[in-house]
Coordinates of C-alpha atoms and ligand atoms in Angstrom, one line a residue:
Chain Q
G26 CA 0.0 0.0 0.0
A27 CA 1.0 3.7 -0.2
T28 CA 3.4 4.9 2.4
P29 CA 2.3 7.8 4.5
K30 CA 4.8 10.1 2.6
Q31 CA 3.3 9.1 -0.7
L32 CA -0.2 9.7 0.5
D33 CA 0.9 13.1 1.7
E34 CA 2.0 14.2 -1.8
S35 CA -1.2 13.3 -3.6
V36 CA -3.3 14.8 -0.8
L37 CA -1.1 17.9 -0.9
G38 CA -1.7 18.1 -4.6
E39 CA -5.4 18.1 -4.1
L40 CA -5.2 20.7 -1.3
E41 CA -2.9 22.8 -3.5
E42 CA -5.7 23.0 -6.1
I43 CA -8.3 24.1 -3.5
L44 CA -5.9 26.7 -2.0
F45 CA -4.6 28.2 -5.3
T46 CA -8.0 28.4 -7.0
A47 CA -9.3 30.3 -4.0
D48 CA -6.6 33.0 -4.6
I49 CA -4.6 32.0 -1.5
G50 CA -1.3 32.7 -3.2
V51 CA 1.9 30.7 -3.4
R52 CA 3.6 31.9 -0.3
T53 CA 0.6 31.7 2.0
A54 CA -0.3 28.2 0.6
A55 CA 3.3 27.1 1.3
N56 CA 3.1 28.5 4.8
L57 CA -0.2 26.7 5.5
V58 CA 1.1 23.4 4.1
E59 CA 4.3 23.7 6.2
A60 CA 2.3 24.4 9.3
A61 CA 0.1 21.4 8.5
R62 CA 3.1 19.2 7.9
E63 CA 4.5 20.2 11.3
K64 CA 1.3 19.2 13.0
A65 CA 1.0 16.1 10.9
K66 CA 4.6 15.0 11.9
R67 CA 3.9 15.5 15.6
N68 CA 0.5 13.7 15.6
E69 CA 1.4 11.1 12.9
L70 CA -1.6 12.1 10.9
S71 CA -1.4 11.6 7.2
S72 CA -4.9 11.0 6.0
A73 CA -6.4 13.4 3.5
D74 CA -9.2 14.5 5.8
R75 CA -6.9 15.0 8.7
L76 CA -4.5 17.2 6.7
K77 CA -7.4 19.2 5.3
S78 CA -8.8 19.8 8.7
V79 CA -5.5 21.0 10.1
I80 CA -5.2 23.5 7.2
R81 CA -8.8 24.7 7.8
Q82 CA -8.0 25.3 11.5
E83 CA -4.9 27.2 10.6
V84 CA -6.7 29.4 8.1
E85 CA -9.4 30.1 10.7
R86 CA -6.8 31.0 13.3
I87 CA -5.1 33.4 10.9
V88 CA -8.2 35.3 9.8
D89 CA -9.8 35.4 13.3
L90 CA -8.2 38.7 14.2
E91 CA -9.6 41.0 16.9
A92 CA -11.9 43.3 14.8
P93 CA -12.2 46.7 16.3
K94 CA -15.7 48.1 16.7
S95 CA -17.0 49.5 13.5
L96 CA -19.3 52.5 13.1
E97 CA -18.9 53.6 16.7
G98 CA -16.4 54.6 19.3
G99 CA -14.9 57.8 18.0
G100 CA -15.9 61.5 18.4
P101 CA -18.8 62.1 18.3
P102 CA -18.9 62.2 15.5
H103 CA -17.3 58.8 14.8
V104 CA -15.5 59.4 11.4
V105 CA -15.1 56.6 8.9
M106 CA -12.8 57.0 5.9
V107 CA -13.5 54.6 3.0
V108 CA -10.7 53.9 0.5
G109 CA -9.8 51.5 -2.2
V110 CA -9.0 50.9 -5.9
N111 CA -11.4 51.7 -8.7
G112 CA -14.7 49.8 -8.8
S113 CA -14.1 47.8 -5.6
G114 CA -17.5 48.7 -4.1
K115 CA -16.8 51.7 -1.9
T116 CA -19.8 53.8 -2.7
T117 CA -22.2 50.9 -2.5
T118 CA -20.7 49.7 0.8
I119 CA -21.1 53.2 2.3
G120 CA -24.8 53.1 1.5
K121 CA -25.1 49.7 3.3
L122 CA -23.1 50.9 6.3
A123 CA -25.2 54.1 6.5
A124 CA -28.4 52.0 6.6
K125 CA -27.0 50.0 9.5
V126 CA -26.3 53.2 11.4
S127 CA -29.8 54.6 10.7
A128 CA -31.3 51.3 11.7
Q129 CA -29.8 51.8 15.2
G130 CA -31.7 55.1 15.5
K131 CA -28.4 57.0 15.0
K132 CA -27.8 60.0 12.7
V133 CA -25.3 59.6 9.9
V134 CA -23.8 62.1 7.5
L135 CA -22.2 61.1 4.2
A136 CA -19.4 63.1 2.6
A137 CA -19.3 63.0 -1.2
G138 CA -15.5 62.9 -1.3
D139 CA -15.3 61.5 -4.8
T140 CA -15.3 64.8 -6.7
F141 CA -13.7 63.3 -9.8
R142 CA -15.6 60.4 -11.4
A143 CA -18.6 61.0 -13.6
A144 CA -21.9 60.9 -11.6
A145 CA -20.1 59.8 -8.3
T146 CA -22.1 62.3 -6.2
E147 CA -25.4 61.4 -7.9
Q148 CA -24.7 57.7 -7.1
L149 CA -24.0 58.4 -3.4
D150 CA -27.1 60.7 -3.3
V151 CA -29.3 57.8 -4.2
W152 CA -27.7 55.7 -1.4
A153 CA -28.1 58.5 1.1
E154 CA -31.8 58.6 0.4
R155 CA -32.1 54.8 0.7
A156 CA -30.2 54.8 4.0
G157 CA -31.9 57.9 5.6
A158 CA -28.6 59.7 5.7
E159 CA -27.7 63.4 5.0
L160 CA -25.4 64.0 2.1
V161 CA -22.8 66.8 2.1
K162 CA -21.4 67.4 -1.4
G163 CA -19.3 70.0 -3.1
K164 CA -19.2 71.6 -6.5
E165 CA -17.8 69.5 -9.4
D166 CA -14.0 69.1 -9.2
A167 CA -14.0 70.5 -5.7
D168 CA -11.1 69.6 -3.4
P169 CA -12.1 66.3 -1.8
A170 CA -10.6 67.4 1.5
S171 CA -12.8 70.5 1.7
V172 CA -16.0 68.4 1.0
V173 CA -15.0 66.1 3.8
F174 CA -14.2 69.0 6.1
D175 CA -17.7 70.5 5.4
A176 CA -19.4 67.2 6.1
I177 CA -17.7 66.8 9.5
K178 CA -18.5 70.4 10.3
R179 CA -22.2 69.7 9.4
A180 CA -22.1 66.5 11.5
K181 CA -20.9 68.5 14.5
E182 CA -23.5 71.2 14.0
T183 CA -26.4 68.7 13.8
G184 CA -25.1 66.3 16.5
A185 CA -24.7 63.4 14.0
D186 CA -23.2 60.2 15.5
V187 CA -21.3 59.0 12.4
V188 CA -19.6 60.5 9.4
I189 CA -18.7 58.2 6.5
A190 CA -16.5 59.7 3.8
D191 CA -16.5 58.4 0.3
T192 CA -13.3 58.8 -1.7
A193 CA -12.6 58.4 -5.4
G194 CA -11.3 55.0 -6.5
R195 CA -7.5 55.1 -7.1
L196 CA -4.8 52.7 -8.0
H197 CA -2.2 52.5 -5.2
T198 CA 0.6 52.9 -7.7
K199 CA -0.4 56.6 -8.4
A200 CA 1.6 58.7 -6.0
P201 CA -0.2 62.0 -6.5
L202 CA -3.6 60.2 -5.8
M203 CA -2.2 58.6 -2.6
E204 CA -0.9 62.0 -1.5
E205 CA -4.5 63.4 -2.1
L206 CA -5.7 60.7 0.3
K207 CA -3.2 61.6 2.9
K208 CA -4.4 65.2 2.7
V209 CA -8.0 64.1 3.2
R210 CA -6.9 62.3 6.3
R211 CA -5.0 65.3 7.7
V212 CA -8.0 67.5 7.2
M213 CA -10.2 65.0 9.0
D214 CA -7.9 65.2 12.0
K215 CA -8.1 69.0 11.8
A216 CA -11.9 68.9 11.9
V217 CA -12.0 66.4 14.7
P218 CA -8.7 65.6 16.5
G219 CA -8.2 61.9 16.3
A220 CA -10.2 61.5 13.1
P221 CA -10.5 59.3 11.1
H222 CA -11.4 56.8 13.9
E223 CA -11.9 54.1 11.3
V224 CA -10.3 53.6 7.9
L225 CA -12.0 50.9 5.8
L226 CA -10.2 49.5 2.8
V227 CA -12.7 48.1 0.4
L228 CA -11.3 45.0 -1.4
D229 CA -13.0 43.2 -4.3
A230 CA -13.1 39.5 -3.5
T231 CA -12.5 38.7 -7.2
N232 CA -9.1 40.3 -7.0
G233 CA -6.0 38.1 -7.1
Q234 CA -2.6 38.7 -5.6
N235 CA -2.7 42.4 -6.3
A236 CA -5.0 42.8 -3.3
I237 CA -2.0 42.3 -1.1
Q238 CA -0.2 45.2 -2.7
Q239 CA -3.3 47.3 -2.3
A240 CA -3.5 46.5 1.4
K241 CA 0.2 47.3 1.9
Q242 CA 0.1 50.6 0.1
F243 CA -3.2 51.9 1.5
Q244 CA -2.0 50.8 5.0
D245 CA 1.3 52.8 4.5
A246 CA -0.5 55.8 3.2
V247 CA -3.4 56.3 5.6
G248 CA -3.4 53.4 8.0
V249 CA -6.2 50.8 7.5
T250 CA -8.2 49.7 10.6
G251 CA -10.4 47.2 8.8
I252 CA -11.3 45.6 5.4
A253 CA -14.6 45.4 3.8
L254 CA -14.5 42.4 1.4
T255 CA -17.1 42.8 -1.3
K256 CA -18.7 40.6 -4.0
L257 CA -18.4 37.4 -2.0
D258 CA -21.8 36.5 -3.4
G259 CA -20.0 35.6 -6.6
T260 CA -17.8 32.5 -7.3
A261 CA -14.5 34.2 -6.0
K262 CA -13.4 33.1 -2.6
G263 CA -11.4 36.1 -1.4
G264 CA -8.5 33.8 -0.3
V265 CA -6.0 36.8 -0.6
I266 CA -7.2 38.0 2.8
I267 CA -5.5 35.1 4.5
G268 CA -2.1 36.5 3.5
I269 CA -3.2 40.0 4.3
C270 CA -4.4 39.0 7.8
D271 CA -1.2 36.9 8.4
E272 CA 1.3 39.5 7.1
L273 CA -0.3 42.9 7.8
R274 CA -2.6 41.9 10.7
I275 CA -5.5 43.9 9.3
P276 CA -8.9 42.4 10.3
V277 CA -11.8 41.9 7.9
A278 CA -14.6 43.8 9.4
W279 CA -17.4 43.5 6.8
V280 CA -18.4 41.3 3.9
G281 CA -20.4 42.4 0.9
V282 CA -22.8 39.8 -0.5
G283 CA -24.8 41.6 -3.0
E284 CA -25.9 44.9 -4.5
K285 CA -28.9 45.7 -2.3
V286 CA -28.8 47.8 0.9
A287 CA -29.1 44.9 3.2
D288 CA -26.3 42.9 1.6
L289 CA -23.6 43.6 4.1
R290 CA -22.6 41.3 7.1
R291 CA -20.0 41.2 9.8
F292 CA -17.1 39.0 8.8
D293 CA -17.4 35.5 10.3
P294 CA -14.1 33.4 10.2
K295 CA -16.0 30.1 10.4
E296 CA -18.3 31.0 7.5
F297 CA -15.3 32.2 5.5
V298 CA -13.4 29.0 6.0
S299 CA -16.4 26.8 5.2
A300 CA -17.1 28.7 2.0
L301 CA -13.5 28.2 1.0
F302 CA -13.2 24.5 1.7
D303 CA -16.7 23.1 1.3
Chain N
T21 CA 9.4 44.4 -11.6
V22 CA 11.0 40.9 -12.0
S23 CA 9.2 38.4 -9.9
K24 CA 11.2 35.9 -7.8
G25 CA 9.9 32.9 -9.8
F26 CA 11.2 34.0 -13.2
R27 CA 14.4 35.4 -12.0
A28 CA 15.1 32.2 -10.0
A29 CA 14.6 30.2 -13.2
K30 CA 17.1 32.4 -15.1
N31 CA 19.7 32.3 -12.3
R32 CA 19.3 28.5 -11.9
L33 CA 20.3 28.1 -15.6
A34 CA 22.8 30.9 -15.8
G35 CA 26.4 29.9 -16.7
K36 CA 25.4 26.4 -17.7
T37 CA 26.7 25.3 -21.1
E38 CA 24.0 22.6 -21.4
I39 CA 20.8 21.9 -19.6
G40 CA 19.4 18.5 -18.8
P41 CA 15.8 17.6 -18.1
E42 CA 16.2 18.0 -14.3
A43 CA 17.4 21.5 -14.6
V44 CA 14.5 22.3 -16.9
D45 CA 12.1 20.8 -14.4
E46 CA 13.5 22.8 -11.6
S47 CA 13.3 26.0 -13.7
L48 CA 9.7 25.1 -14.6
R49 CA 8.8 25.0 -10.9
D50 CA 10.1 28.6 -10.7
I51 CA 8.1 29.6 -13.7
R52 CA 5.0 27.9 -12.2
V53 CA 5.4 30.0 -9.0
S54 CA 5.8 33.2 -11.1
L55 CA 2.7 32.5 -13.2
L56 CA 0.5 31.7 -10.1
E57 CA 1.7 34.9 -8.4
A58 CA 0.7 36.7 -11.7
D59 CA -2.8 35.4 -11.2
V60 CA -2.7 32.9 -14.2
A61 CA -5.4 30.3 -13.5
F62 CA -4.2 27.1 -11.9
E63 CA -5.3 24.8 -14.7
V64 CA -3.8 27.1 -17.3
V65 CA -0.5 27.2 -15.5
K66 CA -0.4 23.4 -15.6
K67 CA -1.0 23.4 -19.4
F68 CA 1.5 26.2 -20.0
V69 CA 4.3 24.5 -18.0
A70 CA 3.6 21.2 -19.8
R71 CA 3.9 22.9 -23.2
V72 CA 7.1 24.7 -22.3
R73 CA 8.6 21.5 -20.9
E74 CA 7.9 19.7 -24.1
K75 CA 9.7 22.5 -26.2
A76 CA 12.5 23.1 -23.7
I77 CA 13.6 19.5 -23.1
G78 CA 14.1 19.1 -26.9
E79 CA 15.6 22.5 -27.7
V80 CA 17.3 24.1 -24.7
V81 CA 20.5 22.1 -25.2
K82 CA 21.1 24.0 -28.4
T83 CA 23.5 27.0 -28.2
T84 CA 22.6 28.6 -31.5
I85 CA 19.1 29.4 -32.6
T86 CA 17.5 31.0 -35.6
D87 CA 15.8 34.3 -34.8
K88 CA 12.7 35.6 -36.4
H89 CA 14.7 37.3 -39.1
G90 CA 16.3 34.0 -40.1
R91 CA 19.7 34.9 -38.6
R92 CA 21.7 32.3 -36.6
I93 CA 22.6 33.7 -33.2
R94 CA 24.5 32.2 -30.2
V95 CA 22.5 32.0 -27.0
T96 CA 23.2 30.7 -23.5
P97 CA 20.9 27.8 -22.5
S98 CA 19.5 30.2 -19.9
D99 CA 18.6 32.8 -22.4
H100 CA 17.2 30.2 -24.7
F101 CA 14.9 28.9 -22.0
V102 CA 13.7 32.4 -21.2
K103 CA 13.1 32.9 -24.9
I104 CA 11.0 29.7 -25.1
C105 CA 8.9 30.8 -22.1
H106 CA 8.4 34.3 -23.6
D107 CA 7.6 33.0 -27.1
E108 CA 5.2 30.4 -25.8
L109 CA 3.3 33.0 -23.7
E110 CA 3.1 35.4 -26.6
A111 CA 1.9 32.7 -28.9
L112 CA -0.8 31.7 -26.4
M113 CA -2.1 35.2 -26.2
G114 CA -2.0 35.9 -29.9
P115 CA -2.5 36.3 -32.7
V116 CA -3.1 40.0 -32.6
D117 CA -6.8 40.7 -33.5
A118 CA -7.7 44.1 -32.2
T119 CA -10.3 44.8 -34.9
L120 CA -14.0 44.9 -34.1
K121 CA -16.4 43.5 -36.5
L122 CA -18.0 46.4 -38.4
K123 CA -20.8 46.3 -41.0
P124 CA -20.2 47.9 -44.4
K125 CA -20.7 51.7 -44.8
G126 CA -24.3 52.9 -44.3
Q127 CA -25.3 50.1 -41.9
V128 CA -25.4 50.2 -38.0
S129 CA -22.8 48.1 -36.3
G130 CA -23.0 47.2 -32.6
V131 CA -20.7 46.6 -29.6
M132 CA -22.2 45.2 -26.4
M133 CA -20.2 45.6 -23.2
V134 CA -20.7 42.8 -20.6
G135 CA -18.9 41.8 -17.4
L136 CA -18.7 41.6 -13.6
Q137 CA -19.6 44.5 -11.4
G138 CA -17.1 47.4 -11.4
S139 CA -14.9 45.9 -14.2
G140 CA -14.9 49.2 -16.2
K141 CA -17.7 48.7 -18.7
T142 CA -19.3 52.2 -18.6
T143 CA -15.9 53.9 -18.7
T144 CA -14.8 51.6 -21.5
A145 CA -18.0 52.3 -23.5
G146 CA -17.0 55.9 -23.4
K147 CA -13.4 55.1 -24.5
L148 CA -14.8 53.0 -27.4
A149 CA -17.0 55.9 -28.4
N150 CA -13.9 58.1 -28.4
Y151 CA -12.0 55.5 -30.4
F152 CA -14.7 55.4 -33.1
L153 CA -14.8 59.2 -33.3
K154 CA -11.1 59.2 -34.0
Q155 CA -11.8 56.7 -36.8
E156 CA -14.3 59.2 -38.3
K157 CA -17.3 57.1 -37.3
K158 CA -20.5 58.3 -35.7
P159 CA -21.1 56.4 -32.4
L160 CA -24.2 56.3 -30.2
L161 CA -24.2 55.1 -26.7
V162 CA -27.1 53.1 -25.2
A163 CA -27.5 53.3 -21.4
A164 CA -29.0 49.8 -20.7
D165 CA -27.9 49.6 -17.0
I166 CA -31.3 50.3 -15.4
Y167 CA -30.2 49.1 -11.9
R168 CA -27.1 50.8 -10.6
P169 CA -27.8 54.2 -9.1
A170 CA -26.9 57.0 -11.5
A171 CA -25.5 54.6 -14.1
V172 CA -27.4 56.3 -16.9
E173 CA -26.2 59.7 -15.6
Q174 CA -22.6 58.4 -15.6
L175 CA -22.9 57.4 -19.3
R176 CA -24.6 60.7 -20.1
V177 CA -21.7 62.7 -18.6
L178 CA -19.2 60.7 -20.7
G179 CA -21.3 61.1 -23.8
E180 CA -21.5 64.9 -23.2
R181 CA -17.7 65.1 -22.8
L182 CA -17.3 63.5 -26.2
G183 CA -20.3 65.1 -28.0
V184 CA -21.7 61.6 -28.5
P185 CA -25.5 61.0 -28.2
V186 CA -26.6 58.8 -25.3
F187 CA -29.9 56.9 -25.7
F188 CA -32.1 56.1 -22.7
E189 CA -35.8 55.9 -21.9
P190 CA -37.2 55.4 -18.4
D191 CA -39.4 52.3 -17.7
T192 CA -38.0 50.4 -20.6
S193 CA -36.3 46.9 -20.4
P194 CA -32.7 46.6 -21.5
P195 CA -33.5 44.5 -24.6
E196 CA -36.1 47.2 -25.6
L197 CA -33.6 49.9 -24.9
A198 CA -31.1 48.2 -27.2
K199 CA -33.8 48.0 -30.0
K200 CA -34.8 51.6 -29.6
G201 CA -31.1 52.6 -29.4
Y202 CA -30.5 51.1 -32.9
A203 CA -33.6 52.9 -34.2
A204 CA -32.3 56.2 -32.7
A205 CA -28.9 55.5 -34.3
R206 CA -30.5 55.1 -37.7
E207 CA -32.5 58.2 -37.2
K208 CA -29.4 60.2 -36.3
R209 CA -27.4 58.5 -39.1
C210 CA -25.0 57.1 -36.5
D211 CA -23.1 54.0 -37.7
V212 CA -22.0 52.2 -34.5
V213 CA -24.1 51.6 -31.4
I214 CA -22.3 50.9 -28.1
I215 CA -24.5 49.2 -25.5
D216 CA -23.5 49.6 -21.8
T217 CA -25.0 46.9 -19.6
A218 CA -25.2 46.4 -15.8
G219 CA -22.5 44.5 -14.0
R220 CA -23.6 41.0 -13.1
L221 CA -22.4 37.7 -11.7
A222 CA -21.9 34.9 -14.3
I223 CA -24.0 32.7 -11.9
D224 CA -27.0 35.1 -11.9
E225 CA -29.4 33.2 -14.0
Q226 CA -32.0 36.0 -14.4
L227 CA -29.4 38.6 -15.4
M228 CA -27.5 36.3 -17.7
Q229 CA -30.8 35.7 -19.5
E230 CA -31.3 39.4 -19.8
L231 CA -28.0 39.6 -21.7
E232 CA -29.1 36.7 -24.0
A233 CA -32.3 38.7 -24.6
I234 CA -30.4 41.9 -25.5
K235 CA -28.2 39.9 -27.9
S236 CA -31.1 38.2 -29.6
A237 CA -33.0 41.5 -29.8
V238 CA -30.4 43.3 -31.8
A239 CA -27.7 40.8 -32.7
P240 CA -24.7 43.1 -32.0
D241 CA -21.7 42.5 -34.2
N242 CA -19.5 42.4 -31.1
V243 CA -20.1 41.1 -27.6
V244 CA -17.1 42.1 -25.5
L245 CA -16.3 40.9 -22.0
V246 CA -14.7 43.7 -19.9
V247 CA -12.3 42.2 -17.4
D248 CA -10.5 43.9 -14.5
A249 CA -6.8 43.1 -14.9
M250 CA -6.6 42.6 -11.1
I251 CA -8.9 39.6 -11.3
G252 CA -7.6 36.4 -9.8
Q253 CA -8.5 32.7 -10.3
D254 CA -12.1 33.6 -10.9
S255 CA -11.2 34.8 -14.4
V256 CA -11.6 31.3 -15.8
R257 CA -15.0 30.6 -14.3
T258 CA -16.3 34.0 -15.3
A259 CA -14.9 34.1 -18.8
A260 CA -16.0 30.5 -19.6
E261 CA -19.6 31.1 -18.4
F262 CA -20.0 34.5 -20.2
D263 CA -18.6 32.8 -23.4
R264 CA -20.8 29.8 -23.0
R265 CA -24.0 31.9 -22.8
L266 CA -23.2 34.7 -25.2
S267 CA -20.4 33.4 -27.5
L268 CA -18.1 36.4 -26.9
D269 CA -16.2 38.1 -29.7
G270 CA -13.4 39.3 -27.5
F271 CA -12.2 40.8 -24.3
I272 CA -11.1 44.2 -23.0
L273 CA -8.7 44.1 -20.1
T274 CA -8.9 47.2 -17.9
K275 CA -6.9 49.0 -15.2
L276 CA -3.5 47.9 -16.6
D277 CA -2.1 51.2 -15.5
G278 CA -1.7 49.7 -12.0
D279 CA 0.7 47.0 -11.0
A280 CA -1.5 43.9 -11.4
R281 CA 0.5 41.3 -13.3
G282 CA -2.6 40.6 -15.5
G283 CA -2.3 36.8 -15.7
A284 CA -6.1 36.7 -16.4
A285 CA -5.1 37.7 -20.0
L286 CA -3.5 34.3 -20.5
S287 CA -6.3 32.4 -18.7
I288 CA -9.3 33.9 -20.5
K289 CA -7.6 33.5 -23.9
E290 CA -6.6 29.9 -23.2
V291 CA -10.0 28.9 -21.9
T292 CA -12.2 30.5 -24.5
G293 CA -9.9 30.9 -27.5
K294 CA -11.3 34.4 -27.9
P295 CA -8.9 37.4 -28.5
I296 CA -8.1 40.3 -26.3
K297 CA -9.0 43.4 -28.4
F298 CA -8.1 46.4 -26.2
L299 CA -6.4 47.3 -23.0
G300 CA -7.7 50.0 -20.6
M301 CA -4.7 52.1 -19.4
G302 CA -6.3 54.8 -17.2
E303 CA -9.5 56.5 -16.3
A304 CA -9.5 59.2 -19.0
L305 CA -11.5 58.4 -22.2
D306 CA -8.4 58.4 -24.4
R307 CA -6.7 55.7 -22.3
L308 CA -7.5 52.7 -24.6
E309 CA -4.9 50.8 -26.5
E310 CA -5.1 48.1 -29.1
F311 CA -3.9 44.8 -27.7
R312 CA -0.4 43.6 -28.4
P313 CA 0.8 40.4 -26.7
D314 CA 4.5 41.3 -26.2
G315 CA 4.1 43.9 -23.4
L316 CA 1.6 41.8 -21.5
A317 CA 3.7 38.6 -21.8
S318 CA 6.7 40.3 -20.1
R319 CA 4.4 41.6 -17.4
I320 CA 2.9 38.2 -16.7
L321 CA 6.2 36.4 -16.7
G322 CA 7.6 39.0 -14.4
Ligands
GTP18 N1 -22.5 41.4 -6.5 C1 -22.0 42.4 -5.7 N2 -21.8 43.6 -6.3 C2 -21.3 44.6 -5.5 C3 -21.0 44.4 -4.2 N3 -20.6 45.6 -3.7 C4 -20.6 46.5 -4.7 N4 -21.1 45.9 -5.9 C5 -21.2 46.4 -7.2 O1 -19.9 46.8 -7.7 C6 -20.1 47.9 -8.6 C7 -19.1 49.0 -8.2 O2 -19.6 49.5 -7.0 P1 -19.2 51.0 -6.5 O3 -19.8 51.2 -5.2 O4 -19.6 52.0 -7.6 O5 -17.6 50.9 -6.4 P2 -16.6 52.0 -6.1 O6 -15.5 51.4 -5.4 O7 -17.3 53.2 -5.3 O8 -16.2 52.5 -7.5 P3 -15.4 53.8 -7.9 O9 -15.9 54.9 -7.1 O10 -15.6 54.0 -9.3 O11 -13.9 53.5 -7.6 C8 -21.5 48.3 -8.6 O12 -22.2 47.7 -9.7 C9 -22.1 47.7 -7.3 O13 -23.4 47.4 -7.3 C10 -21.2 43.1 -3.6 O14 -21.0 42.9 -2.4 N5 -21.7 42.2 -4.4
GTP19 N1 -7.1 53.3 -13.4 C1 -8.1 52.9 -14.2 N2 -9.4 53.0 -13.8 C2 -10.3 52.5 -14.6 C3 -10.1 52.0 -15.9 N3 -11.3 51.6 -16.5 C4 -12.2 52.0 -15.6 N4 -11.7 52.5 -14.5 C5 -12.3 53.0 -13.3 O1 -12.9 51.9 -12.6 C6 -14.1 52.3 -11.9 C7 -15.3 51.5 -12.4 O2 -15.6 51.8 -13.7 P1 -17.0 51.7 -14.3 O3 -16.9 52.1 -15.8 O4 -18.0 52.4 -13.5 O5 -17.2 50.1 -14.2 P2 -18.5 49.3 -14.6 O6 -18.1 48.0 -15.1 O7 -19.4 50.1 -15.5 O8 -19.3 49.1 -13.2 P3 -20.7 48.5 -13.0 O9 -21.6 49.2 -14.0 O10 -21.1 48.9 -11.6 O11 -20.6 47.1 -13.2 C8 -14.2 53.8 -12.2 O12 -13.6 54.5 -11.1 C9 -13.4 54.0 -13.4 O13 -12.9 55.3 -13.6 C10 -8.7 51.9 -16.3 O14 -8.3 51.4 -17.4 N5 -7.8 52.3 -15.4
MG20 MG1 -17.4 55.2 -5.8
MG21 MG1 -21.4 50.6 -15.4

């Protein structure tokens, strides 16, 4: 019959396929397999199911980071900055978050901080209405920082509990755009010392390994407190966040599962692992 | 930036005067890492590595090759191996076919944009309108995304910037909008209709049927899948399903102005056989390039 070592190799091959097709990435997959091998050696496990279960536990351990409270704790107002690359789902996620705040009976102000893209403000306006939030916007091509400043000012005037600032999508490789984001952050701190209390990086679950670069660059530029992983209602598994949690220690706070206002849930490590392996 | 995988492969072979099968296999393991890190689909990486192995085992021991101009040149085994990888990747992504199918003069041609949420369809519709203007054509845009907040407004703003008409009517289904868009094009003597559709999941049965309905309503000459270059392993599932349901004419890969390696380019071509027509290289409406495989091949290999 097959020796334990032989069984390991074919099992590892099957596990590799699961891990890689979930966008887990070469280095993270190698780390996981290594950790599983260590445990396997100590406990003499070599069956396929046992190895798979060890890797599952390891993934769950990695992504189960202490997630800071979202949408509360700072100010008032508690200021949330939402950032990410183009098309990741920032504006839609803000609409969903605003609805959650309104549902708690709290008041939320949205800042139309994307003053660049065609109809960005109009899009956020629809979401503000759906979520029962007030929208503060500027003129076309206004300075994003000034719109955000005005929104925070308005929130303080009206006793709002939360401010959520939308920003234009930007590729992390564009230095002037990352500088613009840093400026928005500085202006938030001027408006409310300590703001932003929360910086959410919106990551598209269909992204591959580039998501890791995104997380690194946005973290370096403005400091990311949590990730909103969107489009998990599709066939993509979002495996890149395992490496992000492991290397950068940034927790996933929210998960987007659709295009409607209610399609946003808290990240659940067990659900994530089960969707990945089952 | 050179990825570890490809550089490791080159270093492994550097300085050798001949390369046996084991050295090739070791180098192929490095290439495999590089391609997976570049987001090439797992099954496509397997196929690619098998193909390169077949070529390399036979040829890499040679120290002179004939280049594409027919000249005999000396190469190191390492350079030759690298060349095989490069050539094989370029061959898999080609041939170059950046042309869209257009009807003869006087008739209305169509381009239908489809794809996942946020991939860049609306922006690319604007870029294509700009592209056609430069070719002295008269484009018309159809705003058939009736779901996303301010989607019609977004397309209207782009049309206005270009001086291109945008067709939309409230309370009208997307297939009906496409039909009426063609009628509007004929009325305005436009010769190419570009239909922007809502982003959707390939597994959304109802929305995929909507695309089939638009296609059967107006039979657009081109159905183009717009793909975000940052996409990971999902590229194969998505491309295969859109192709199966709509029989795509080609792809446009967007957001290549970032640092995504763009391995999806290889995956989608390999899995569907359909060509990449254009590359999106920025948010501005003039940032559209015709596809050439050589630049992308280097980027994917690292
Ligand atoms: N299926 C699905 N679609 C989503 C989800 N979140 C956002 N979307 C869709 O993704 C597309 C892009 O969303 P936006 O909110 O405009 O993304 P954005 O990051 O604000 O885009 P830019 O501002 O242009 O950078 C829209 O079609 C959304 O409906 C999600 O969780 N699931
Ligand atoms: N940097 C860069 N951004 C791009 C490119 N193409 C599109 N974008 C941006 O990507 C974001 C999404 O573009 P859209 O055109 O709204 O995408 P879409 O596919 O129509 O989105 P949905 O209709 O929601 O599915 C916007 O911020 C665009 O400006 C590109 O080639 N490079
Ligand atoms: Mg937005
Ligand atoms: Mg669109």
